[in-house]
Short mmCIF file of C-alpha atoms and ligand atoms in Angstrom, two decimals:
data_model
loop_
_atom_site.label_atom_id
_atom_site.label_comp_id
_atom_site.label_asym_id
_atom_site.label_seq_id
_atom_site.Cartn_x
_atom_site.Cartn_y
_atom_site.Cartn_z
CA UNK A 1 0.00 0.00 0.00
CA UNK A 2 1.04 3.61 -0.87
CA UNK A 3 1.66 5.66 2.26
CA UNK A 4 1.82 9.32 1.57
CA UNK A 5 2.71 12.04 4.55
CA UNK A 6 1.55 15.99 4.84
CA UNK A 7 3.04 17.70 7.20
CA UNK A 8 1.29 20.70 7.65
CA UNK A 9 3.62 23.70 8.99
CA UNK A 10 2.40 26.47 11.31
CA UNK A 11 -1.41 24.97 11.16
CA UNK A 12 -2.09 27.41 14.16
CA UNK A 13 -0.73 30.63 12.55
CA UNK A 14 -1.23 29.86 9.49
CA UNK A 15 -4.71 29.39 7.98
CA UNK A 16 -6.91 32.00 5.91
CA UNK A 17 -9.70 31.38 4.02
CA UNK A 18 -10.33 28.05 4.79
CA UNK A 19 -6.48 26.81 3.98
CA UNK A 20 -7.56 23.62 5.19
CA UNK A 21 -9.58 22.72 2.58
CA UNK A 22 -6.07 22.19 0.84
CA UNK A 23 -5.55 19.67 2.99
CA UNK A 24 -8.93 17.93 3.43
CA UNK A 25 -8.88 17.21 -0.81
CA UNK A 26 -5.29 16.14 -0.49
CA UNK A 27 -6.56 13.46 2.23
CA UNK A 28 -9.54 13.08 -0.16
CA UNK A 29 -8.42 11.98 -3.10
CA UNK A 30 -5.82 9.74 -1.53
CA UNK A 31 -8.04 7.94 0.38
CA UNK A 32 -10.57 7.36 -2.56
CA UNK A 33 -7.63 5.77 -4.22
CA UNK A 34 -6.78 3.51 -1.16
CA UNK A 35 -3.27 5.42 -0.20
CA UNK A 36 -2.47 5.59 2.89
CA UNK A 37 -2.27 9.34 4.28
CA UNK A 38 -1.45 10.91 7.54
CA UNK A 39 -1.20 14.59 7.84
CA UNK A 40 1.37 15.90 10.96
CA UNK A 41 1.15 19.34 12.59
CA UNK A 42 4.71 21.04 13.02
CA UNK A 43 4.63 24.43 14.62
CA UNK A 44 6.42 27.20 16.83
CA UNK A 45 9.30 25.50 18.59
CA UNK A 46 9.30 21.70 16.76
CA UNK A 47 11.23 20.31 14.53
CA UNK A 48 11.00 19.98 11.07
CA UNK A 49 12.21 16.35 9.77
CA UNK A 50 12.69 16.66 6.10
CA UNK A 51 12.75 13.36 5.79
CA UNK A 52 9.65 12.63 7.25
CA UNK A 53 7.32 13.81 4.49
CA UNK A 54 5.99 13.73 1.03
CA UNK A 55 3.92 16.71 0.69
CA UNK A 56 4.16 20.34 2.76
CA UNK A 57 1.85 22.41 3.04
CA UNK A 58 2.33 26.27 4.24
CA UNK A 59 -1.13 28.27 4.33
CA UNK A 60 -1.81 32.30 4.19
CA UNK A 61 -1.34 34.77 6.93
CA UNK A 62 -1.67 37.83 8.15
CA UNK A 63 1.11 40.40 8.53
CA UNK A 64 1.31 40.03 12.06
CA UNK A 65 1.72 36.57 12.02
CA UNK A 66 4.11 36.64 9.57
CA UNK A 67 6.22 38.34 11.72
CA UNK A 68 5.81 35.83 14.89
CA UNK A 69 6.92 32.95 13.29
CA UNK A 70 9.58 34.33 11.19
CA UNK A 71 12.04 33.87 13.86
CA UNK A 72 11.19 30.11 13.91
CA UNK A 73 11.44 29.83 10.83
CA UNK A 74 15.01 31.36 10.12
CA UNK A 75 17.08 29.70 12.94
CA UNK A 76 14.85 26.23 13.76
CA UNK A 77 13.79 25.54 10.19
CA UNK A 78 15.57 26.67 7.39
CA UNK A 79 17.81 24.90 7.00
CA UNK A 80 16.01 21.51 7.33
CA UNK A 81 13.34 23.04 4.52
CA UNK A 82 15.45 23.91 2.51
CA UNK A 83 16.85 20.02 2.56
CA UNK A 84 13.22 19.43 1.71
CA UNK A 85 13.21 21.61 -1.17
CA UNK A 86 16.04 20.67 -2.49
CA UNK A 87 15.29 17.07 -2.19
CA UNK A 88 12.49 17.53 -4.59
CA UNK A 89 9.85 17.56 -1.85
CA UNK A 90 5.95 18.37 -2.95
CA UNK A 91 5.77 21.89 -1.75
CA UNK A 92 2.28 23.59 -1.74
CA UNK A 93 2.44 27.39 -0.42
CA UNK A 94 -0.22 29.48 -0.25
CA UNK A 95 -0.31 33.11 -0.18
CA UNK A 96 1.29 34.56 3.35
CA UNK A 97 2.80 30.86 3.07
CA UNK A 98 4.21 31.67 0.01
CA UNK A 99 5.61 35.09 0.41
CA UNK A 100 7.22 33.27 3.50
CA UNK A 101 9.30 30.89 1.08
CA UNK A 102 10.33 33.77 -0.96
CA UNK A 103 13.61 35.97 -0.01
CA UNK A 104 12.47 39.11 2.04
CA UNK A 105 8.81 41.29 2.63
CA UNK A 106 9.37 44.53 2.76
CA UNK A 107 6.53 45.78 5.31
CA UNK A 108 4.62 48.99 4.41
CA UNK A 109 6.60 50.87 6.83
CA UNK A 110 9.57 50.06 5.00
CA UNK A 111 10.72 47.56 7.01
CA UNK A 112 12.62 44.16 5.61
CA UNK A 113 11.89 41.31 7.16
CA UNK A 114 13.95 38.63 5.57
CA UNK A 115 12.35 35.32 4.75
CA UNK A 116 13.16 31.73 4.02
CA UNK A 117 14.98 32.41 0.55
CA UNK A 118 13.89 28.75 -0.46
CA UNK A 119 12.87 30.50 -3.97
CA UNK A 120 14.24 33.41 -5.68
CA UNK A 121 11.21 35.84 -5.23
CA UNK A 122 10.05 38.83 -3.36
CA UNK A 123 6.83 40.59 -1.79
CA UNK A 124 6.62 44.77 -1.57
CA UNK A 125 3.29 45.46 0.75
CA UNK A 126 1.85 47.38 -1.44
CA UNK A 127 -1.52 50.38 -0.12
CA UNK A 128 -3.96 48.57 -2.25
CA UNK A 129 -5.86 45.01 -1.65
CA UNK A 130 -5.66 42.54 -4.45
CA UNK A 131 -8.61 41.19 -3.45
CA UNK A 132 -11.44 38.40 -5.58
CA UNK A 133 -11.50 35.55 -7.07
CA UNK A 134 -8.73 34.55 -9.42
CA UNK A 135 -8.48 32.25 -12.84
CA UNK A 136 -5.37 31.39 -14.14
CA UNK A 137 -4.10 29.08 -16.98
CA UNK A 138 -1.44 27.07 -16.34
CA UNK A 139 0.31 24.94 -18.96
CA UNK A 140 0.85 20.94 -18.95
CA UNK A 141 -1.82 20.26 -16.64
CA UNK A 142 -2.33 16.94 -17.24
CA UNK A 143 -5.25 15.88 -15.42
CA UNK A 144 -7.29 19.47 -15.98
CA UNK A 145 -6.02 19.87 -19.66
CA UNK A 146 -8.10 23.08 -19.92
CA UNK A 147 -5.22 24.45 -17.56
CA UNK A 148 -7.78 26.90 -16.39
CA UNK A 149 -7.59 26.90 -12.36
CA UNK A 150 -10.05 28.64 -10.54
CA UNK A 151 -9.17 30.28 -7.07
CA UNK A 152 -9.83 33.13 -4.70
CA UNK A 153 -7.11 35.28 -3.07
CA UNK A 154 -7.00 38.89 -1.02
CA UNK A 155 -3.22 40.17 -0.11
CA UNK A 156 -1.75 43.30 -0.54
CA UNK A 157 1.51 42.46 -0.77
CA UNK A 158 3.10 42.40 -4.44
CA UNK A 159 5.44 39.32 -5.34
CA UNK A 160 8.01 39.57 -7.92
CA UNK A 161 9.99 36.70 -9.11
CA UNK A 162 13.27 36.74 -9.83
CA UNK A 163 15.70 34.41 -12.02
CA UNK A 164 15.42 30.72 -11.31
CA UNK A 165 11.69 30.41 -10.74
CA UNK A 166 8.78 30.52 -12.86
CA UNK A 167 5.35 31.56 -12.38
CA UNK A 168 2.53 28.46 -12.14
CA UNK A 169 0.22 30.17 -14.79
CA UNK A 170 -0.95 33.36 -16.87
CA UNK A 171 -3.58 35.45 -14.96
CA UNK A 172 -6.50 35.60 -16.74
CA UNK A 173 -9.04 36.95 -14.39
CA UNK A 174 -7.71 38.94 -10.73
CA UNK A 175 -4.31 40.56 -9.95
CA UNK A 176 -2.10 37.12 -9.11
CA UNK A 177 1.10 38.12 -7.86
CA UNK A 178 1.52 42.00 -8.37
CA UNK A 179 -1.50 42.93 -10.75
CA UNK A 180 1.34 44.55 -12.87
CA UNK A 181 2.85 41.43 -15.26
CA UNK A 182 0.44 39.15 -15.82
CA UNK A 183 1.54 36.56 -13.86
CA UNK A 184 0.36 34.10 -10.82
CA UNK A 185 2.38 32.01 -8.48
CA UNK A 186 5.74 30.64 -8.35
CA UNK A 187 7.16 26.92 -9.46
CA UNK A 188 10.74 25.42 -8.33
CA UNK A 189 11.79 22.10 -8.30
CA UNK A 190 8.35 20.52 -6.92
CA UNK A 191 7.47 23.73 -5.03
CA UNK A 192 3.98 25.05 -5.98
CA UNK A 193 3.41 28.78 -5.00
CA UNK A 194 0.13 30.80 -5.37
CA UNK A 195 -2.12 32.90 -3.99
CA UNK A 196 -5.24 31.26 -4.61
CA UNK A 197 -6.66 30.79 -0.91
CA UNK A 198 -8.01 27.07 1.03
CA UNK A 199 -10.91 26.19 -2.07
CA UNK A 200 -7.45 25.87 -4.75
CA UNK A 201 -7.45 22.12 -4.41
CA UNK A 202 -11.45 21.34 -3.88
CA UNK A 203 -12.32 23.24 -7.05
CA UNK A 204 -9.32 22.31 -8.91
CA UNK A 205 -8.87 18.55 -8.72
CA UNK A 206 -6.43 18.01 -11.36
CA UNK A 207 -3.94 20.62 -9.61
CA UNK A 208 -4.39 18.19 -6.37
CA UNK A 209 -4.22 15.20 -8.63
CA UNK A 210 -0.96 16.77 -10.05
CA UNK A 211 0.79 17.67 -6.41
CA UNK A 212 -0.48 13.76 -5.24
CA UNK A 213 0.89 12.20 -8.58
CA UNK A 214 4.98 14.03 -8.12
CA UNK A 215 4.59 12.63 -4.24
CA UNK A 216 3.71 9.15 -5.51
CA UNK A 217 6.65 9.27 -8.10
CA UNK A 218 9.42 10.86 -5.56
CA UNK A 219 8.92 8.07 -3.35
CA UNK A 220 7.78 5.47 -5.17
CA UNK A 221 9.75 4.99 -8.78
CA UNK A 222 7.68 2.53 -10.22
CA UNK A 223 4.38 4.27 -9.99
CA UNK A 224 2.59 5.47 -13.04
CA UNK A 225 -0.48 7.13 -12.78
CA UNK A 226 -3.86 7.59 -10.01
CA UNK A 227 -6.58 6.26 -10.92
CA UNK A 228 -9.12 8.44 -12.34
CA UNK A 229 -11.89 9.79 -10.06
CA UNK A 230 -15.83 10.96 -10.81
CA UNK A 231 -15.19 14.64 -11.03
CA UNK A 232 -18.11 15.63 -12.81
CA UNK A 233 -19.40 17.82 -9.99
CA UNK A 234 -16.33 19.75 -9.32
CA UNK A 235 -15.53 19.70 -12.71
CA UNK A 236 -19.03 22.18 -13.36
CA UNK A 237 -19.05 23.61 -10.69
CA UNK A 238 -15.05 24.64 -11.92
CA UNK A 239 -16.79 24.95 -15.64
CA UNK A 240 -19.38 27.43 -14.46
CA UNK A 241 -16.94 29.64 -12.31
CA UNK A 242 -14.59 29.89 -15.38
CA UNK A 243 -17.91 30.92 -17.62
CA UNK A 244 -19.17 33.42 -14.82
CA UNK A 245 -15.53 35.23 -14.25
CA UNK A 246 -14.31 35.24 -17.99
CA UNK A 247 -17.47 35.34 -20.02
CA UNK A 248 -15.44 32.24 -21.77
N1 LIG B 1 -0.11 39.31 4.77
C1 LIG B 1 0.03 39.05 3.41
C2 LIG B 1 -0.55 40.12 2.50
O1 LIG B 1 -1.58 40.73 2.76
C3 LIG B 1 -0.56 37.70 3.09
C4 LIG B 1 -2.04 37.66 3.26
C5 LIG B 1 -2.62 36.33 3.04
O2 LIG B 1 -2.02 35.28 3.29
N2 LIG B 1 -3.88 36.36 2.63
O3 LIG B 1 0.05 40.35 1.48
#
């Protein structure tokens, strides 16, 4: 039997707009398949084993907790995440979550506050709210081949990447990561960025389908493919929300 493990980091801290939902499809899906899952909490103060897991996932935050756990993060944690990263590790960061992987935020009072550095990008708090829901194509998608994905996000800070990463997709409805270029989210190695809040995976099931599929293969070389599920409902309700926000 496959056994897959999510270790979810700062679950306490970090969890906007239902982040959990992330989590709860992940689980999902693996289940329906007969996988094995078990999802592990790792906050303030504990260890991070980056050996231990298949998937992490890193939700959205506020400013304020941004700040509190950055110190954890830095001198307890980097340097075991970034083993994990490295190591080709399913990464799935979400907004605040994903600013955090990124190499500094610089606050709106000017202030730095250096971050992970796990990916070449940075977030400039910005005065305005990029706030709504969010579509955005992203290519090779093999189990959604429309590539449209269908999300909702609300920050205010403006990521920018720089060499080294790419974004996940185009925006085609929303702001993504700056509302300036165009584009949404981050990819390195087998670390997904965006800032599509806690419905990403529940109205997207080929994205989750994607992240579960590069777990099975890391750890398991001679797996080929899940086996296919009855989307039909999310893939409508996905259908409609495209049709309502794009006039597609
Ligand atoms: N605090 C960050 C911002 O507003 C992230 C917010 C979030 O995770 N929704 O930019």
């Amino acid at each position: 039997m496959y056994q897959i493990s999510i270790c979810h980091l700062y679950p306490d801290l970090l969890n906007l707009y239902g982040d959990h939902g992330n989590i709860q499809a992940l689980r999902k899906r693996m289940e329906w398949r007969g996988i094995d899952v078990s999802v592990h909490s790792v906050s303030l103060g504990e260890p991070f084993d980056p050996e231990a897991h298949d998937i992490v996932f890193i939700g959205g935050g506020q400013d304020y907790e941004q700040d509190i756990l950055l110190n954890d993060l830095l001198n307890q944690k980097k340097e075991a995440l970034f083993h994990a990263v490295e190591g080709e590790t399913v990464f799935l960061c979400i907004c605040g979550g994903y600013q955090l992987m990124g190499r500094y935020i610089k606050t709106g009072s000017g202030r730095e506050m250096e971050c992970l550095g796990a990916l070449n990008h940075w977030t400039i708090s910005g005065d305005k709210r990029l706030i709504g829901n969010l579509v955005f194509s992203v290519e090779g998608l093999k189990q959604q081949p429309d590539g449209y994905i269908v999300g909702f996000e609300n920050h205010s800070g403006k990521t920018y990447l720089g060499e080294g990463v790419t974004p996940l997709g185009k925006v085609v409805h929303g702001f993504g990561n700056n509302g300036e270029d165009g584009y949404e989210g981050a990819r390195y190695k087998n670390v997904y960025c965006t800032y599509s809040h806690g419905s990403l995976l529940p109205k997207n099931p080929g994205l989750a389908d994607e992240l579960i599929t590069l777990a099975l293969k890391r750890k398991y070389p001679d797996f080929v493919s899940l086996q296919p599920l009855n989307d039909s409902l999310e893939t409508n309700a996905r259908i409609s929300l495209i049709k309502r926000f794009t006039r597609k």
